[in-house]
Amino acid sequence: MRILFIFSLFFSLLFSADKLENKNLLELFKGKYYSYICLHRWIYINKYERKNEKLLSLVAYACLKKNYLTPALDLSKILRLTKIGRTNATYINTLYLIKLLTIRYIKDNYNISEIKIPKIEDNMLAKAFYLAQQQKPEVKNNTFIVKDNDYSYHVLFKEEINNIIIDLYQNGKFIKKVKFW
């Protein structure tokens, strides 16, 4: 009897919930369905390309909220008609360049200290990159560590999935893990 109750409750919740595909982009964004938006980006690209760069910028922002840099590139290619679109495309491309340069630093011992790129203040990958430019940390096992006051960033390149993973510590205590696809 108990299993029957749980089973019926599950199916009633499943079928009574609003389906995400029935929600518009703004509803999804306000609901923080960033992964859903980003993974369905081609629906929005096909719908809004050359029509609404503000909405396409929301799709790009959804990808960036989840640190999906590679999918965000699909949007950076088409954000070119308005000033804000070009600004957003530059932001996406700069973050992706930072990812690639960080990988080169880790894998190829590439000198990143003299590279000048636009400054990004609100991203952990960018912060770790700028610190690495200054501190030139040693790389061991595809990992380096940079420090900023009480914080340390442990930057790892996972070759098999082509992701950069950053573990953030404050005063030696683990705070969070962030993955950059």
PDB file of C-alpha atoms in Angstrom:
ATOM      1  CA  MET A   1       0.000   0.000   0.000  1.00  0.00           C
ATOM      2  CA  ARG A   2       2.819   2.387   0.910  1.00  0.00           C
ATOM      3  CA  ILE A   3       4.610   1.741  -2.385  1.00  0.00           C
ATOM      4  CA  LEU A   4       1.393   2.346  -4.299  1.00  0.00           C
ATOM      5  CA  PHE A   5       0.982   5.702  -2.523  1.00  0.00           C
ATOM      6  CA  ILE A   6       4.555   6.784  -3.312  1.00  0.00           C
ATOM      7  CA  PHE A   7       4.173   5.624  -6.917  1.00  0.00           C
ATOM      8  CA  SER A   8       0.923   7.567  -7.408  1.00  0.00           C
ATOM      9  CA  LEU A   9       2.386  10.661  -5.722  1.00  0.00           C
ATOM     10  CA  PHE A  10       5.410  10.542  -8.008  1.00  0.00           C
ATOM     11  CA  PHE A  11       3.301  10.318 -11.169  1.00  0.00           C
ATOM     12  CA  SER A  12       0.887  13.027 -10.055  1.00  0.00           C
ATOM     13  CA  LEU A  13       3.804  15.381  -9.439  1.00  0.00           C
ATOM     14  CA  LEU A  14       5.410  14.401 -12.715  1.00  0.00           C
ATOM     15  CA  PHE A  15       2.324  15.085 -14.804  1.00  0.00           C
ATOM     16  CA  SER A  16       1.083  18.120 -12.887  1.00  0.00           C
ATOM     17  CA  ALA A  17       4.373  20.002 -13.125  1.00  0.00           C
ATOM     18  CA  ASP A  18       4.767  22.529 -15.891  1.00  0.00           C
ATOM     19  CA  LYS A  19       6.926  21.113 -18.631  1.00  0.00           C
ATOM     20  CA  LEU A  20       9.991  23.196 -19.328  1.00  0.00           C
ATOM     21  CA  GLU A  21       9.489  23.097 -23.078  1.00  0.00           C
ATOM     22  CA  ASN A  22       6.171  24.941 -22.565  1.00  0.00           C
ATOM     23  CA  LYS A  23       7.874  27.857 -20.800  1.00  0.00           C
ATOM     24  CA  ASN A  24       9.260  30.829 -22.680  1.00  0.00           C
ATOM     25  CA  LEU A  25      12.891  31.879 -22.422  1.00  0.00           C
ATOM     26  CA  LEU A  26      12.273  34.615 -19.849  1.00  0.00           C
ATOM     27  CA  GLU A  27      10.318  32.265 -17.580  1.00  0.00           C
ATOM     28  CA  LEU A  28      13.078  29.677 -17.810  1.00  0.00           C
ATOM     29  CA  PHE A  29      15.740  32.288 -17.077  1.00  0.00           C
ATOM     30  CA  LYS A  30      13.844  33.699 -14.099  1.00  0.00           C
ATOM     31  CA  GLY A  31      13.416  30.121 -12.864  1.00  0.00           C
ATOM     32  CA  LYS A  32      17.206  29.645 -13.125  1.00  0.00           C
ATOM     33  CA  TYR A  33      16.959  26.760 -15.593  1.00  0.00           C
ATOM     34  CA  TYR A  34      20.354  27.722 -16.976  1.00  0.00           C
ATOM     35  CA  SER A  35      21.454  24.228 -17.987  1.00  0.00           C
ATOM     36  CA  TYR A  36      18.200  23.615 -19.831  1.00  0.00           C
ATOM     37  CA  ILE A  37      18.488  26.925 -21.680  1.00  0.00           C
ATOM     38  CA  CYS A  38      22.108  26.356 -22.641  1.00  0.00           C
ATOM     39  CA  LEU A  39      21.627  22.769 -23.743  1.00  0.00           C
ATOM     40  CA  HIS A  40      18.695  23.905 -25.924  1.00  0.00           C
ATOM     41  CA  ARG A  41      20.596  26.929 -27.249  1.00  0.00           C
ATOM     42  CA  TRP A  42      20.113  25.973 -30.908  1.00  0.00           C
ATOM     43  CA  ILE A  43      16.348  26.302 -30.543  1.00  0.00           C
ATOM     44  CA  TYR A  44      16.867  29.897 -29.381  1.00  0.00           C
ATOM     45  CA  ILE A  45      19.592  30.609 -31.935  1.00  0.00           C
ATOM     46  CA  ASN A  46      17.315  29.467 -34.758  1.00  0.00           C
ATOM     47  CA  LYS A  47      14.392  31.451 -33.332  1.00  0.00           C
ATOM     48  CA  TYR A  48      16.141  34.747 -32.495  1.00  0.00           C
ATOM     49  CA  GLU A  49      19.216  35.050 -34.738  1.00  0.00           C
ATOM     50  CA  ARG A  50      19.160  38.443 -36.489  1.00  0.00           C
ATOM     51  CA  LYS A  51      15.955  39.245 -34.581  1.00  0.00           C
ATOM     52  CA  ASN A  52      16.688  39.658 -30.872  1.00  0.00           C
ATOM     53  CA  GLU A  53      20.241  39.819 -29.547  1.00  0.00           C
ATOM     54  CA  LYS A  54      19.011  40.675 -26.055  1.00  0.00           C
ATOM     55  CA  LEU A  55      17.343  37.270 -25.775  1.00  0.00           C
ATOM     56  CA  LEU A  56      20.340  35.543 -27.360  1.00  0.00           C
ATOM     57  CA  SER A  57      22.532  37.287 -24.798  1.00  0.00           C
ATOM     58  CA  LEU A  58      20.332  35.742 -22.078  1.00  0.00           C
ATOM     59  CA  VAL A  59      20.999  32.319 -23.586  1.00  0.00           C
ATOM     60  CA  ALA A  60      24.736  33.048 -23.587  1.00  0.00           C
ATOM     61  CA  TYR A  61      24.521  34.266 -19.994  1.00  0.00           C
ATOM     62  CA  ALA A  62      22.723  31.038 -19.024  1.00  0.00           C
ATOM     63  CA  CYS A  63      25.636  29.052 -20.475  1.00  0.00           C
ATOM     64  CA  LEU A  64      28.134  31.191 -18.600  1.00  0.00           C
ATOM     65  CA  LYS A  65      26.203  30.851 -15.323  1.00  0.00           C
ATOM     66  CA  LYS A  66      26.908  27.102 -15.584  1.00  0.00           C
ATOM     67  CA  ASN A  67      30.493  27.683 -16.869  1.00  0.00           C
ATOM     68  CA  TYR A  68      29.648  26.047 -20.198  1.00  0.00           C
ATOM     69  CA  LEU A  69      32.213  28.030 -22.180  1.00  0.00           C
ATOM     70  CA  THR A  70      32.282  25.782 -25.243  1.00  0.00           C
ATOM     71  CA  PRO A  71      28.498  25.945 -25.856  1.00  0.00           C
ATOM     72  CA  ALA A  72      28.574  29.700 -25.264  1.00  0.00           C
ATOM     73  CA  LEU A  73      30.844  29.983 -28.305  1.00  0.00           C
ATOM     74  CA  ASP A  74      27.879  29.062 -30.502  1.00  0.00           C
ATOM     75  CA  LEU A  75      26.253  32.275 -29.336  1.00  0.00           C
ATOM     76  CA  SER A  76      29.377  34.413 -29.572  1.00  0.00           C
ATOM     77  CA  LYS A  77      29.504  33.694 -33.313  1.00  0.00           C
ATOM     78  CA  ILE A  78      26.116  35.288 -33.909  1.00  0.00           C
ATOM     79  CA  LEU A  79      26.159  38.146 -31.394  1.00  0.00           C
ATOM     80  CA  ARG A  80      27.456  40.777 -33.787  1.00  0.00           C
ATOM     81  CA  LEU A  81      24.617  43.068 -34.852  1.00  0.00           C
ATOM     82  CA  THR A  82      24.402  45.324 -31.793  1.00  0.00           C
ATOM     83  CA  LYS A  83      26.953  46.949 -29.512  1.00  0.00           C
ATOM     84  CA  ILE A  84      25.807  44.884 -26.520  1.00  0.00           C
ATOM     85  CA  GLY A  85      25.887  41.733 -28.655  1.00  0.00           C
ATOM     86  CA  ARG A  86      29.478  42.401 -29.714  1.00  0.00           C
ATOM     87  CA  THR A  87      30.423  43.181 -26.097  1.00  0.00           C
ATOM     88  CA  ASN A  88      28.924  39.890 -24.943  1.00  0.00           C
ATOM     89  CA  ALA A  89      30.638  37.989 -27.772  1.00  0.00           C
ATOM     90  CA  THR A  90      33.982  39.518 -26.772  1.00  0.00           C
ATOM     91  CA  TYR A  91      33.402  38.503 -23.153  1.00  0.00           C
ATOM     92  CA  ILE A  92      32.630  34.887 -24.156  1.00  0.00           C
ATOM     93  CA  ASN A  93      35.591  34.669 -26.523  1.00  0.00           C
ATOM     94  CA  THR A  94      37.935  36.156 -23.932  1.00  0.00           C
ATOM     95  CA  LEU A  95      36.870  33.595 -21.336  1.00  0.00           C
ATOM     96  CA  TYR A  96      37.365  30.804 -23.842  1.00  0.00           C
ATOM     97  CA  LEU A  97      40.800  32.183 -24.760  1.00  0.00           C
ATOM     98  CA  ILE A  98      41.679  32.225 -21.056  1.00  0.00           C
ATOM     99  CA  LYS A  99      40.677  28.563 -20.846  1.00  0.00           C
ATOM    100  CA  LEU A 100      42.841  27.677 -23.866  1.00  0.00           C
ATOM    101  CA  LEU A 101      45.822  29.675 -22.595  1.00  0.00           C
ATOM    102  CA  THR A 102      45.505  28.035 -19.178  1.00  0.00           C
ATOM    103  CA  ILE A 103      45.559  24.617 -20.848  1.00  0.00           C
ATOM    104  CA  ARG A 104      48.674  25.622 -22.834  1.00  0.00           C
ATOM    105  CA  TYR A 105      50.310  26.828 -19.627  1.00  0.00           C
ATOM    106  CA  ILE A 106      49.580  23.508 -17.935  1.00  0.00           C
ATOM    107  CA  LYS A 107      50.407  21.181 -20.834  1.00  0.00           C
ATOM    108  CA  ASP A 108      53.060  23.070 -22.815  1.00  0.00           C
ATOM    109  CA  ASN A 109      54.728  25.298 -20.225  1.00  0.00           C
ATOM    110  CA  TYR A 110      53.575  28.224 -22.377  1.00  0.00           C
ATOM    111  CA  ASN A 111      54.623  31.667 -21.138  1.00  0.00           C
ATOM    112  CA  ILE A 112      51.414  33.555 -20.346  1.00  0.00           C
ATOM    113  CA  SER A 113      53.020  36.333 -18.322  1.00  0.00           C
ATOM    114  CA  GLU A 114      53.186  38.896 -21.147  1.00  0.00           C
ATOM    115  CA  ILE A 115      49.818  38.241 -22.782  1.00  0.00           C
ATOM    116  CA  LYS A 116      47.457  41.209 -22.669  1.00  0.00           C
ATOM    117  CA  ILE A 117      43.757  40.462 -22.936  1.00  0.00           C
ATOM    118  CA  PRO A 118      40.646  42.318 -21.769  1.00  0.00           C
ATOM    119  CA  LYS A 119      40.216  42.153 -18.001  1.00  0.00           C
ATOM    120  CA  ILE A 120      37.356  40.060 -16.651  1.00  0.00           C
ATOM    121  CA  GLU A 121      36.625  40.718 -12.994  1.00  0.00           C
ATOM    122  CA  ASP A 122      33.682  38.419 -12.264  1.00  0.00           C
ATOM    123  CA  ASN A 123      34.954  34.955 -13.163  1.00  0.00           C
ATOM    124  CA  MET A 124      37.006  32.475 -11.142  1.00  0.00           C
ATOM    125  CA  LEU A 125      38.852  31.096 -14.189  1.00  0.00           C
ATOM    126  CA  ALA A 126      39.893  34.599 -15.218  1.00  0.00           C
ATOM    127  CA  LYS A 127      41.007  35.378 -11.651  1.00  0.00           C
ATOM    128  CA  ALA A 128      43.152  32.223 -11.502  1.00  0.00           C
ATOM    129  CA  PHE A 129      44.611  33.001 -14.947  1.00  0.00           C
ATOM    130  CA  TYR A 130      45.621  36.558 -14.003  1.00  0.00           C
ATOM    131  CA  LEU A 131      47.187  35.277 -10.782  1.00  0.00           C
ATOM    132  CA  ALA A 132      49.096  32.631 -12.766  1.00  0.00           C
ATOM    133  CA  GLN A 133      50.373  35.349 -15.101  1.00  0.00           C
ATOM    134  CA  GLN A 134      51.859  37.155 -12.103  1.00  0.00           C
ATOM    135  CA  GLN A 135      52.961  34.235  -9.930  1.00  0.00           C
ATOM    136  CA  LYS A 136      54.131  31.756 -12.607  1.00  0.00           C
ATOM    137  CA  PRO A 137      53.343  28.714 -10.432  1.00  0.00           C
ATOM    138  CA  GLU A 138      54.903  25.325 -10.995  1.00  0.00           C
ATOM    139  CA  VAL A 139      52.708  22.747 -12.731  1.00  0.00           C
ATOM    140  CA  LYS A 140      52.569  19.218 -11.309  1.00  0.00           C
ATOM    141  CA  ASN A 141      50.211  16.485 -12.533  1.00  0.00           C
ATOM    142  CA  ASN A 142      48.241  18.930 -14.715  1.00  0.00           C
ATOM    143  CA  THR A 143      47.676  21.161 -11.663  1.00  0.00           C
ATOM    144  CA  PHE A 144      48.934  24.475 -10.361  1.00  0.00           C
ATOM    145  CA  ILE A 145      48.086  26.557  -7.307  1.00  0.00           C
ATOM    146  CA  VAL A 146      47.868  30.332  -7.121  1.00  0.00           C
ATOM    147  CA  LYS A 147      47.157  32.445  -4.060  1.00  0.00           C
ATOM    148  CA  ASP A 148      45.374  35.708  -3.417  1.00  0.00           C
ATOM    149  CA  ASN A 149      45.379  36.851   0.212  1.00  0.00           C
ATOM    150  CA  ASP A 150      43.442  34.207   2.182  1.00  0.00           C
ATOM    151  CA  TYR A 151      42.335  32.346  -0.949  1.00  0.00           C
ATOM    152  CA  SER A 152      44.072  29.689  -2.985  1.00  0.00           C
ATOM    153  CA  TYR A 153      42.969  28.398  -6.361  1.00  0.00           C
ATOM    154  CA  HIS A 154      43.892  24.818  -7.235  1.00  0.00           C
ATOM    155  CA  VAL A 155      43.615  24.664 -11.026  1.00  0.00           C
ATOM    156  CA  LEU A 156      43.424  21.220 -12.663  1.00  0.00           C
ATOM    157  CA  PHE A 157      43.152  20.359 -16.350  1.00  0.00           C
ATOM    158  CA  LYS A 158      41.162  17.135 -16.885  1.00  0.00           C
ATOM    159  CA  GLU A 159      42.410  16.018 -20.287  1.00  0.00           C
ATOM    160  CA  GLU A 160      39.912  13.232 -20.838  1.00  0.00           C
ATOM    161  CA  ILE A 161      36.961  15.621 -20.614  1.00  0.00           C
ATOM    162  CA  ASN A 162      38.763  18.817 -21.699  1.00  0.00           C
ATOM    163  CA  ASN A 163      37.592  20.682 -18.605  1.00  0.00           C
ATOM    164  CA  ILE A 164      39.376  22.940 -16.203  1.00  0.00           C
ATOM    165  CA  ILE A 165      38.399  22.360 -12.603  1.00  0.00           C
ATOM    166  CA  ILE A 166      39.180  24.896  -9.895  1.00  0.00           C
ATOM    167  CA  ASP A 167      38.992  24.090  -6.201  1.00  0.00           C
ATOM    168  CA  LEU A 168      38.759  27.253  -4.120  1.00  0.00           C
ATOM    169  CA  TYR A 169      40.129  27.293  -0.584  1.00  0.00           C
ATOM    170  CA  GLN A 170      39.990  30.012   2.056  1.00  0.00           C
ATOM    171  CA  ASN A 171      42.593  29.770   4.823  1.00  0.00           C
ATOM    172  CA  GLY A 172      43.160  26.134   3.855  1.00  0.00           C
ATOM    173  CA  LYS A 173      39.451  25.250   4.102  1.00  0.00           C
ATOM    174  CA  PHE A 174      37.727  23.944   0.965  1.00  0.00           C
ATOM    175  CA  ILE A 175      35.010  26.364  -0.234  1.00  0.00           C
ATOM    176  CA  LYS A 176      33.832  25.070  -3.602  1.00  0.00           C
ATOM    177  CA  LYS A 177      34.675  23.240  -6.823  1.00  0.00           C
ATOM    178  CA  VAL A 178      33.938  24.912 -10.163  1.00  0.00           C
ATOM    179  CA  LYS A 179      34.134  23.152 -13.543  1.00  0.00           C
ATOM    180  CA  PHE A 180      34.698  24.982 -16.808  1.00  0.00           C
ATOM    181  CA  TRP A 181      33.555  23.074 -19.891  1.00  0.00           C
TER     182      TRP A 181
END
